[in-house]
Every structure is written in structure tokens, then in C-alpha cells.
PDB file of N, CA and C in Angstrom:
ATOM      1  N   MET A1164       0.810  -1.115  -0.028  1.00 46.00           N
ATOM      2  CA  MET A1164      -0.004   0.103   0.066  1.00 46.00           C
ATOM      3  C   MET A1164       0.765   1.192  -0.026  1.00 46.00           C
ATOM      4  N   ALA A1165       0.586   2.302  -0.862  1.00 50.00           N
ATOM      5  CA  ALA A1165       1.414   3.409  -0.997  1.00 50.00           C
ATOM      6  C   ALA A1165       1.093   4.327   0.141  1.00 50.00           C
ATOM      7  N   GLU A1166       2.086   5.020   0.667  1.00 54.00           N
ATOM      8  CA  GLU A1166       1.850   5.993   1.725  1.00 54.00           C
ATOM      9  C   GLU A1166       1.298   7.327   1.138  1.00 54.00           C
ATOM     10  N   SER A1167       0.443   7.989   1.934  1.00 57.00           N
ATOM     11  CA  SER A1167      -0.080   9.105   1.520  1.00 57.00           C
ATOM     12  C   SER A1167       0.880  10.358   1.919  1.00 57.00           C
ATOM     13  N   THR A1168       1.029  11.217   0.880  1.00 64.00           N
ATOM     14  CA  THR A1168       1.890  12.394   1.222  1.00 64.00           C
ATOM     15  C   THR A1168       1.061  13.576   1.846  1.00 64.00           C
ATOM     16  N   GLY A1169      -0.129  13.418   1.962  1.00 69.00           N
ATOM     17  CA  GLY A1169      -0.985  14.463   2.497  1.00 69.00           C
ATOM     18  C   GLY A1169      -1.470  15.543   1.532  1.00 69.00           C
ATOM     19  N   THR A1170      -0.826  15.445   0.266  1.00 67.00           N
ATOM     20  CA  THR A1170      -1.299  16.460  -0.680  1.00 67.00           C
ATOM     21  C   THR A1170      -2.381  15.806  -1.536  1.00 67.00           C
ATOM     22  N   PRO A1171      -3.462  16.511  -1.682  1.00 64.00           N
ATOM     23  CA  PRO A1171      -4.551  16.030  -2.537  1.00 64.00           C
ATOM     24  C   PRO A1171      -4.203  15.840  -3.951  1.00 64.00           C
ATOM     25  N   PRO A1172      -4.821  14.920  -4.729  1.00 73.00           N
ATOM     26  CA  PRO A1172      -4.450  14.645  -6.105  1.00 73.00           C
ATOM     27  C   PRO A1172      -4.824  15.892  -6.816  1.00 73.00           C
ATOM     28  N   LEU A1173      -4.187  16.149  -7.992  1.00 66.00           N
ATOM     29  CA  LEU A1173      -4.462  17.169  -8.906  1.00 66.00           C
ATOM     30  C   LEU A1173      -5.864  17.453  -9.295  1.00 66.00           C
ATOM     31  N   GLU A1174      -6.596  16.199  -9.359  1.00 68.00           N
ATOM     32  CA  GLU A1174      -7.965  16.382  -9.885  1.00 68.00           C
ATOM     33  C   GLU A1174      -8.856  17.127  -8.800  1.00 68.00           C
ATOM     34  N   GLU A1175      -8.331  17.032  -7.571  1.00 73.00           N
ATOM     35  CA  GLU A1175      -9.035  17.864  -6.409  1.00 73.00           C
ATOM     36  C   GLU A1175      -8.630  19.318  -6.385  1.00 73.00           C
ATOM     37  N   LEU A1176      -7.531  19.657  -7.046  1.00 76.00           N
ATOM     38  CA  LEU A1176      -6.924  20.917  -6.842  1.00 76.00           C
ATOM     39  C   LEU A1176      -7.256  21.872  -8.025  1.00 76.00           C
ATOM     40  N   MET A1177      -7.659  21.150  -9.105  1.00 89.00           N
ATOM     41  CA  MET A1177      -7.901  22.018 -10.325  1.00 89.00           C
ATOM     42  C   MET A1177      -9.208  21.545 -10.883  1.00 89.00           C
ATOM     43  N   GLU A1178      -9.900  22.465 -11.670  1.00 92.00           N
ATOM     44  CA  GLU A1178     -11.074  22.066 -12.421  1.00 92.00           C
ATOM     45  C   GLU A1178     -10.515  22.192 -13.930  1.00 92.00           C
ATOM     46  N   PHE A1179     -11.217  21.325 -14.667  1.00 94.00           N
ATOM     47  CA  PHE A1179     -10.912  21.216 -16.036  1.00 94.00           C
ATOM     48  C   PHE A1179     -12.080  21.403 -16.962  1.00 94.00           C
ATOM     49  N   PRO A1180     -12.019  22.063 -18.090  1.00 95.00           N
ATOM     50  CA  PRO A1180     -10.735  22.632 -18.520  1.00 95.00           C
ATOM     51  C   PRO A1180     -10.345  23.848 -17.744  1.00 95.00           C
ATOM     52  N   SER A1181      -8.974  24.128 -17.724  1.00 95.00           N
ATOM     53  CA  SER A1181      -8.424  25.184 -16.982  1.00 95.00           C
ATOM     54  C   SER A1181      -7.234  25.919 -17.685  1.00 95.00           C
ATOM     55  N   THR A1182      -7.180  27.338 -17.432  1.00 97.00           N
ATOM     56  CA  THR A1182      -6.127  28.114 -17.920  1.00 97.00           C
ATOM     57  C   THR A1182      -4.964  27.666 -16.998  1.00 97.00           C
ATOM     58  N   TYR A1183      -3.760  27.454 -17.643  1.00 97.00           N
ATOM     59  CA  TYR A1183      -2.576  27.030 -17.061  1.00 97.00           C
ATOM     60  C   TYR A1183      -1.413  27.670 -17.687  1.00 97.00           C
ATOM     61  N   THR A1184      -0.536  28.116 -16.817  1.00 98.00           N
ATOM     62  CA  THR A1184       0.758  28.777 -17.265  1.00 98.00           C
ATOM     63  C   THR A1184       1.969  27.826 -16.822  1.00 98.00           C
ATOM     64  N   ILE A1185       2.700  27.401 -17.776  1.00 98.00           N
ATOM     65  CA  ILE A1185       3.925  26.670 -17.392  1.00 98.00           C
ATOM     66  C   ILE A1185       5.203  27.485 -17.703  1.00 98.00           C
ATOM     67  N   LYS A1186       6.056  27.416 -16.738  1.00 98.00           N
ATOM     68  CA  LYS A1186       7.256  28.230 -16.738  1.00 98.00           C
ATOM     69  C   LYS A1186       8.443  27.089 -17.010  1.00 98.00           C
ATOM     70  N   VAL A1187       9.240  27.308 -18.082  1.00 98.00           N
ATOM     71  CA  VAL A1187      10.214  26.342 -18.413  1.00 98.00           C
ATOM     72  C   VAL A1187      11.478  27.195 -18.456  1.00 98.00           C
ATOM     73  N   VAL A1188      12.406  26.648 -17.694  1.00 98.00           N
ATOM     74  CA  VAL A1188      13.748  27.245 -17.549  1.00 98.00           C
ATOM     75  C   VAL A1188      14.841  26.416 -18.365  1.00 98.00           C
ATOM     76  N   GLY A1189      15.567  27.060 -19.182  1.00 98.00           N
ATOM     77  CA  GLY A1189      16.538  26.265 -19.942  1.00 98.00           C
ATOM     78  C   GLY A1189      17.726  26.960 -20.442  1.00 98.00           C
ATOM     79  N   ASN A1190      18.540  26.376 -21.278  1.00 97.00           N
ATOM     80  CA  ASN A1190      19.805  26.912 -21.835  1.00 97.00           C
ATOM     81  C   ASN A1190      19.339  28.148 -22.901  1.00 97.00           C
ATOM     82  N   ALA A1191      19.868  29.235 -22.851  1.00 97.00           N
ATOM     83  CA  ALA A1191      19.603  30.460 -23.567  1.00 97.00           C
ATOM     84  C   ALA A1191      20.165  30.171 -25.000  1.00 97.00           C
ATOM     85  N   THR A1192      19.546  29.457 -25.851  1.00 96.00           N
ATOM     86  CA  THR A1192      19.909  29.266 -27.099  1.00 96.00           C
ATOM     87  C   THR A1192      18.922  29.987 -28.025  1.00 96.00           C
ATOM     88  N   ALA A1193      19.312  30.204 -29.271  1.00 94.00           N
ATOM     89  CA  ALA A1193      18.471  31.125 -30.224  1.00 94.00           C
ATOM     90  C   ALA A1193      17.101  30.435 -30.420  1.00 94.00           C
ATOM     91  N   ASP A1194      16.890  29.154 -30.448  1.00 96.00           N
ATOM     92  CA  ASP A1194      15.677  28.542 -30.705  1.00 96.00           C
ATOM     93  C   ASP A1194      14.858  27.943 -29.498  1.00 96.00           C
ATOM     94  N   PHE A1195      15.463  27.993 -28.179  1.00 98.00           N
ATOM     95  CA  PHE A1195      14.856  27.311 -27.046  1.00 98.00           C
ATOM     96  C   PHE A1195      13.384  27.737 -26.912  1.00 98.00           C
ATOM     97  N   ALA A1196      12.926  28.998 -26.795  1.00 97.00           N
ATOM     98  CA  ALA A1196      11.531  29.380 -26.587  1.00 97.00           C
ATOM     99  C   ALA A1196      10.664  28.941 -27.770  1.00 97.00           C
ATOM    100  N   VAL A1197      11.236  28.930 -29.003  1.00 97.00           N
ATOM    101  CA  VAL A1197      10.489  28.499 -30.141  1.00 97.00           C
ATOM    102  C   VAL A1197      10.171  26.956 -30.057  1.00 97.00           C
ATOM    103  N   ARG A1198      11.189  26.077 -29.666  1.00 98.00           N
ATOM    104  CA  ARG A1198      10.872  24.687 -29.484  1.00 98.00           C
ATOM    105  C   ARG A1198       9.999  24.238 -28.428  1.00 98.00           C
ATOM    106  N   ILE A1199      10.056  25.083 -27.215  1.00 98.00           N
ATOM    107  CA  ILE A1199       9.084  24.784 -26.099  1.00 98.00           C
ATOM    108  C   ILE A1199       7.612  25.234 -26.696  1.00 98.00           C
ATOM    109  N   HIS A1200       7.623  26.302 -27.324  1.00 98.00           N
ATOM    110  CA  HIS A1200       6.145  26.821 -27.812  1.00 98.00           C
ATOM    111  C   HIS A1200       5.610  25.750 -28.795  1.00 98.00           C
ATOM    112  N   GLU A1201       6.438  25.296 -29.642  1.00 98.00           N
ATOM    113  CA  GLU A1201       5.979  24.270 -30.624  1.00 98.00           C
ATOM    114  C   GLU A1201       5.498  22.977 -29.987  1.00 98.00           C
ATOM    115  N   ILE A1202       6.275  22.423 -28.952  1.00 98.00           N
ATOM    116  CA  ILE A1202       5.841  21.298 -28.130  1.00 98.00           C
ATOM    117  C   ILE A1202       4.469  21.474 -27.528  1.00 98.00           C
ATOM    118  N   ILE A1203       4.221  22.657 -26.903  1.00 98.00           N
ATOM    119  CA  ILE A1203       2.910  22.936 -26.259  1.00 98.00           C
ATOM    120  C   ILE A1203       1.834  23.054 -27.237  1.00 98.00           C
ATOM    121  N   THR A1204       2.115  23.710 -28.322  1.00 98.00           N
ATOM    122  CA  THR A1204       1.378  23.895 -29.616  1.00 98.00           C
ATOM    123  C   THR A1204       0.758  22.485 -30.004  1.00 98.00           C
ATOM    124  N   VAL A1205       1.565  21.427 -30.128  1.00 97.00           N
ATOM    125  CA  VAL A1205       1.110  20.146 -30.477  1.00 97.00           C
ATOM    126  C   VAL A1205      -0.027  19.690 -29.638  1.00 97.00           C
ATOM    127  N   HIS A1206      -0.038  19.972 -28.390  1.00 97.00           N
ATOM    128  CA  HIS A1206      -1.078  19.446 -27.357  1.00 97.00           C
ATOM    129  C   HIS A1206      -2.173  20.418 -27.241  1.00 97.00           C
ATOM    130  N   ALA A1207      -1.957  21.723 -27.401  1.00 97.00           N
ATOM    131  CA  ALA A1207      -3.054  22.701 -27.188  1.00 97.00           C
ATOM    132  C   ALA A1207      -3.084  23.852 -28.142  1.00 97.00           C
ATOM    133  N   ALA A1208      -3.094  23.267 -29.481  1.00 94.00           N
ATOM    134  CA  ALA A1208      -3.020  24.279 -30.550  1.00 94.00           C
ATOM    135  C   ALA A1208      -3.828  25.465 -30.625  1.00 94.00           C
ATOM    136  N   ASP A1209      -5.092  25.324 -30.248  1.00 94.00           N
ATOM    137  CA  ASP A1209      -6.134  26.330 -30.410  1.00 94.00           C
ATOM    138  C   ASP A1209      -6.087  27.270 -29.214  1.00 94.00           C
ATOM    139  N   THR A1210      -5.365  26.908 -28.118  1.00 97.00           N
ATOM    140  CA  THR A1210      -5.404  27.798 -26.844  1.00 97.00           C
ATOM    141  C   THR A1210      -4.074  28.306 -26.503  1.00 97.00           C
ATOM    142  N   VAL A1211      -3.073  27.870 -26.997  1.00 97.00           N
ATOM    143  CA  VAL A1211      -1.705  28.377 -26.612  1.00 97.00           C
ATOM    144  C   VAL A1211      -1.375  29.723 -26.970  1.00 97.00           C
ATOM    145  N   GLN A1212      -0.881  30.456 -26.084  1.00 97.00           N
ATOM    146  CA  GLN A1212      -0.523  31.964 -26.329  1.00 97.00           C
ATOM    147  C   GLN A1212       0.982  32.094 -26.574  1.00 97.00           C
ATOM    148  N   GLN A1213       1.243  33.174 -26.998  1.00 96.00           N
ATOM    149  CA  GLN A1213       2.675  33.471 -27.218  1.00 96.00           C
ATOM    150  C   GLN A1213       3.598  33.557 -25.997  1.00 96.00           C
ATOM    151  N   PRO A1214       4.773  33.087 -26.128  1.00 97.00           N
ATOM    152  CA  PRO A1214       5.566  32.957 -24.877  1.00 97.00           C
ATOM    153  C   PRO A1214       6.110  34.349 -24.269  1.00 97.00           C
ATOM    154  N   ASP A1215       6.132  34.345 -22.961  1.00 98.00           N
ATOM    155  CA  ASP A1215       6.867  35.544 -22.399  1.00 98.00           C
ATOM    156  C   ASP A1215       8.268  34.960 -22.066  1.00 98.00           C
ATOM    157  N   ILE A1216       9.324  35.597 -22.678  1.00 98.00           N
ATOM    158  CA  ILE A1216      10.688  35.211 -22.563  1.00 98.00           C
ATOM    159  C   ILE A1216      11.445  36.117 -21.712  1.00 98.00           C
ATOM    160  N   ARG A1217      12.185  35.532 -20.786  1.00 97.00           N
ATOM    161  CA  ARG A1217      13.098  36.432 -19.919  1.00 97.00           C
ATOM    162  C   ARG A1217      14.365  35.773 -19.819  1.00 97.00           C
ATOM    163  N   PRO A1218      15.336  36.406 -20.126  1.00 97.00           N
ATOM    164  CA  PRO A1218      16.768  35.983 -19.921  1.00 97.00           C
ATOM    165  C   PRO A1218      17.169  36.115 -18.536  1.00 97.00           C
ATOM    166  N   SER A1219      18.213  35.346 -18.112  1.00 96.00           N
ATOM    167  CA  SER A1219      18.673  35.277 -16.739  1.00 96.00           C
ATOM    168  C   SER A1219      19.712  36.588 -16.803  1.00 96.00           C
ATOM    169  N   SER A1220      20.076  36.951 -15.487  1.00 97.00           N
ATOM    170  CA  SER A1220      20.964  38.276 -15.477  1.00 97.00           C
ATOM    171  C   SER A1220      22.327  37.978 -16.154  1.00 97.00           C
ATOM    172  N   LYS A1221      22.777  36.857 -16.224  1.00 96.00           N
ATOM    173  CA  LYS A1221      24.018  36.659 -17.005  1.00 96.00           C
ATOM    174  C   LYS A1221      23.877  36.209 -18.384  1.00 96.00           C
ATOM    175  N   GLY A1222      22.568  36.000 -18.763  1.00 95.00           N
ATOM    176  CA  GLY A1222      22.272  35.417 -20.125  1.00 95.00           C
ATOM    177  C   GLY A1222      22.627  34.032 -20.398  1.00 95.00           C
ATOM    178  N   THR A1223      22.847  33.157 -19.373  1.00 97.00           N
ATOM    179  CA  THR A1223      23.116  31.752 -19.539  1.00 97.00           C
ATOM    180  C   THR A1223      21.902  31.056 -19.859  1.00 97.00           C
ATOM    181  N   PHE A1224      20.828  31.407 -19.110  1.00 98.00           N
ATOM    182  CA  PHE A1224      19.522  30.779 -19.102  1.00 98.00           C
ATOM    183  C   PHE A1224      18.352  31.666 -19.589  1.00 98.00           C
ATOM    184  N   VAL A1225      17.304  31.075 -19.691  1.00 98.00           N
ATOM    185  CA  VAL A1225      16.076  31.807 -20.205  1.00 98.00           C
ATOM    186  C   VAL A1225      14.973  31.040 -19.537  1.00 98.00           C
ATOM    187  N   SER A1226      13.877  31.962 -19.178  1.00 98.00           N
ATOM    188  CA  SER A1226      12.716  31.296 -18.689  1.00 98.00           C
ATOM    189  C   SER A1226      11.592  31.593 -19.782  1.00 98.00           C
ATOM    190  N   VAL A1227      10.806  30.677 -19.942  1.00 98.00           N
ATOM    191  CA  VAL A1227       9.737  30.789 -20.976  1.00 98.00           C
ATOM    192  C   VAL A1227       8.416  30.486 -20.326  1.00 98.00           C
ATOM    193  N   ASN A1228       7.546  31.573 -20.217  1.00 98.00           N
ATOM    194  CA  ASN A1228       6.216  31.233 -19.550  1.00 98.00           C
ATOM    195  C   ASN A1228       5.262  31.278 -20.851  1.00 98.00           C
ATOM    196  N   ILE A1229       4.382  30.127 -20.878  1.00 98.00           N
ATOM    197  CA  ILE A1229       3.423  29.947 -21.856  1.00 98.00           C
ATOM    198  C   ILE A1229       2.155  29.482 -21.256  1.00 98.00           C
ATOM    199  N   THR A1230       0.997  30.305 -21.492  1.00 98.00           N
ATOM    200  CA  THR A1230      -0.228  29.988 -21.028  1.00 98.00           C
ATOM    201  C   THR A1230      -1.150  29.307 -22.161  1.00 98.00           C
ATOM    202  N   PHE A1231      -1.881  28.256 -21.744  1.00 98.00           N
ATOM    203  CA  PHE A1231      -2.782  27.494 -22.520  1.00 98.00           C
ATOM    204  C   PHE A1231      -3.838  26.974 -21.733  1.00 98.00           C
ATOM    205  N   ILE A1232      -4.753  26.397 -22.472  1.00 97.00           N
ATOM    206  CA  ILE A1232      -5.932  25.724 -21.759  1.00 97.00           C
ATOM    207  C   ILE A1232      -5.665  24.181 -21.669  1.00 97.00           C
ATOM    208  N   THR A1233      -5.637  23.618 -20.416  1.00 96.00           N
ATOM    209  CA  THR A1233      -5.471  22.163 -20.345  1.00 96.00           C
ATOM    210  C   THR A1233      -6.787  21.646 -19.924  1.00 96.00           C
ATOM    211  N   THR A1234      -7.104  20.413 -20.481  1.00 95.00           N
ATOM    212  CA  THR A1234      -8.418  19.799 -20.488  1.00 95.00           C
ATOM    213  C   THR A1234      -8.606  18.607 -19.468  1.00 95.00           C
ATOM    214  N   SER A1235      -7.395  18.144 -19.009  1.00 95.00           N
ATOM    215  CA  SER A1235      -7.516  17.043 -18.106  1.00 95.00           C
ATOM    216  C   SER A1235      -6.064  16.897 -17.353  1.00 95.00           C
ATOM    217  N   VAL A1236      -6.015  16.036 -16.304  1.00 95.00           N
ATOM    218  CA  VAL A1236      -4.766  15.717 -15.655  1.00 95.00           C
ATOM    219  C   VAL A1236      -3.921  15.043 -16.676  1.00 95.00           C
ATOM    220  N   GLU A1237      -4.367  14.152 -17.430  1.00 96.00           N
ATOM    221  CA  GLU A1237      -3.577  13.349 -18.389  1.00 96.00           C
ATOM    222  C   GLU A1237      -2.909  14.281 -19.461  1.00 96.00           C
ATOM    223  N   HIS A1238      -3.793  15.326 -19.836  1.00 97.00           N
ATOM    224  CA  HIS A1238      -3.365  16.349 -20.853  1.00 97.00           C
ATOM    225  C   HIS A1238      -2.185  17.087 -20.397  1.00 97.00           C
ATOM    226  N   LEU A1239      -2.377  17.456 -18.958  1.00 96.00           N
ATOM    227  CA  LEU A1239      -1.130  18.263 -18.378  1.00 96.00           C
ATOM    228  C   LEU A1239      -0.029  17.467 -18.189  1.00 96.00           C
ATOM    229  N   HIS A1240      -0.104  16.169 -17.846  1.00 96.00           N
ATOM    230  CA  HIS A1240       1.066  15.196 -17.711  1.00 96.00           C
ATOM    231  C   HIS A1240       1.659  15.054 -19.041  1.00 96.00           C
ATOM    232  N   ALA A1241       1.038  14.869 -20.059  1.00 97.00           N
ATOM    233  CA  ALA A1241       1.529  14.561 -21.444  1.00 97.00           C
ATOM    234  C   ALA A1241       2.321  15.953 -21.723  1.00 97.00           C
ATOM    235  N   ILE A1242       1.907  17.078 -21.539  1.00 98.00           N
ATOM    236  CA  ILE A1242       2.585  18.240 -21.918  1.00 98.00           C
ATOM    237  C   ILE A1242       3.872  18.390 -21.093  1.00 98.00           C
ATOM    238  N   HIS A1243       3.844  18.179 -19.791  1.00 97.00           N
ATOM    239  CA  HIS A1243       5.002  18.220 -18.947  1.00 97.00           C
ATOM    240  C   HIS A1243       6.057  17.159 -19.462  1.00 97.00           C
ATOM    241  N   ARG A1244       5.640  15.956 -19.785  1.00 98.00           N
ATOM    242  CA  ARG A1244       6.463  14.895 -20.294  1.00 98.00           C
ATOM    243  C   ARG A1244       7.232  15.332 -21.491  1.00 98.00           C
ATOM    244  N   ASP A1245       6.453  15.882 -22.417  1.00 98.00           N
ATOM    245  CA  ASP A1245       7.145  16.268 -23.606  1.00 98.00           C
ATOM    246  C   ASP A1245       8.116  17.444 -23.512  1.00 98.00           C
ATOM    247  N   VAL A1246       7.695  18.361 -22.698  1.00 98.00           N
ATOM    248  CA  VAL A1246       8.475  19.558 -22.415  1.00 98.00           C
ATOM    249  C   VAL A1246       9.841  19.126 -21.703  1.00 98.00           C
ATOM    250  N   LYS A1247       9.619  18.278 -20.626  1.00 98.00           N
ATOM    251  CA  LYS A1247      10.798  17.755 -19.997  1.00 98.00           C
ATOM    252  C   LYS A1247      11.750  17.132 -20.689  1.00 98.00           C
ATOM    253  N   ALA A1248      11.314  16.436 -21.766  1.00 98.00           N
ATOM    254  CA  ALA A1248      12.233  15.720 -22.728  1.00 98.00           C
ATOM    255  C   ALA A1248      12.976  16.504 -23.683  1.00 98.00           C
ATOM    256  N   ALA A1249      12.569  17.746 -23.758  1.00 97.00           N
ATOM    257  CA  ALA A1249      13.299  18.702 -24.780  1.00 97.00           C
ATOM    258  C   ALA A1249      14.762  19.117 -24.353  1.00 97.00           C
ATOM    259  N   ASP A1250      15.537  19.145 -25.424  1.00 96.00           N
ATOM    260  CA  ASP A1250      17.042  19.581 -25.153  1.00 96.00           C
ATOM    261  C   ASP A1250      16.972  20.912 -24.430  1.00 96.00           C
ATOM    262  N   GLY A1251      17.911  20.889 -23.477  1.00 97.00           N
ATOM    263  CA  GLY A1251      18.250  22.161 -22.791  1.00 97.00           C
ATOM    264  C   GLY A1251      17.342  22.498 -21.643  1.00 97.00           C
ATOM    265  N   VAL A1252      16.220  21.827 -21.454  1.00 98.00           N
ATOM    266  CA  VAL A1252      15.420  22.137 -20.256  1.00 98.00           C
ATOM    267  C   VAL A1252      16.074  21.776 -18.900  1.00 98.00           C
ATOM    268  N   LYS A1253      16.122  22.727 -18.107  1.00 98.00           N
ATOM    269  CA  LYS A1253      16.680  22.560 -16.774  1.00 98.00           C
ATOM    270  C   LYS A1253      15.644  22.484 -15.628  1.00 98.00           C
ATOM    271  N   MET A1254      14.559  23.139 -15.886  1.00 97.00           N
ATOM    272  CA  MET A1254      13.444  23.133 -14.794  1.00 97.00           C
ATOM    273  C   MET A1254      12.141  23.375 -15.364  1.00 97.00           C
ATOM    274  N   ILE A1255      11.037  22.809 -14.762  1.00 97.00           N
ATOM    275  CA  ILE A1255       9.721  23.226 -15.204  1.00 97.00           C
ATOM    276  C   ILE A1255       8.948  23.558 -13.977  1.00 97.00           C
ATOM    277  N   LEU A1256       8.383  24.741 -13.814  1.00 94.00           N
ATOM    278  CA  LEU A1256       7.427  25.110 -12.734  1.00 94.00           C
ATOM    279  C   LEU A1256       6.128  25.251 -13.095  1.00 94.00           C
TER     280      LEU A1256
END
């Protein structure tokens, strides 16, 4: 039997469909934000917004915030899985 962490399941914390913003931090390459936007567009084509891109103070990393509509927990997990697999991704918030 799995131990409970005390945190409610995502299904109890969110209503679907839901507007969701993902923040992806990665290497500051010329195409990083474009690649992340393309990955999310595959999953949420009609609802994905243009990314908000912010470089780190030293220019080594970039954070990309993208808002879209997620339709289910499975949908959200699929997006996170594909973004996490992208080259250069350091962190997803």
C-alpha cells in the first residue's frame, strides 16, 4: 500500500478545462523558446498563447512562460512529459 503524502490529487486541486501557465527554464539558445512553444502547440494548438521570454541576469539561461488551456490531468502530464524531454530544459515550474 502506498503512503499518503498528505497532498490532494491534482484532480481535486484543479477544475478542467483550466487556464494553465507553465514556466520552463533552460539554456539560452536562439531557438529554445520556439521549441518549447512548438511542443505545447502540438498539445493545445487552439489555446496556446505567445511565450513570455526572460533571460537570466548573466544570459546563460532563459525562462519561458506559456499559457494555454488544459483539458485534463492526463493532458497536463503529457505536456509536462514532452517539455521535460526537450533539449536544454533545466527546470519546469
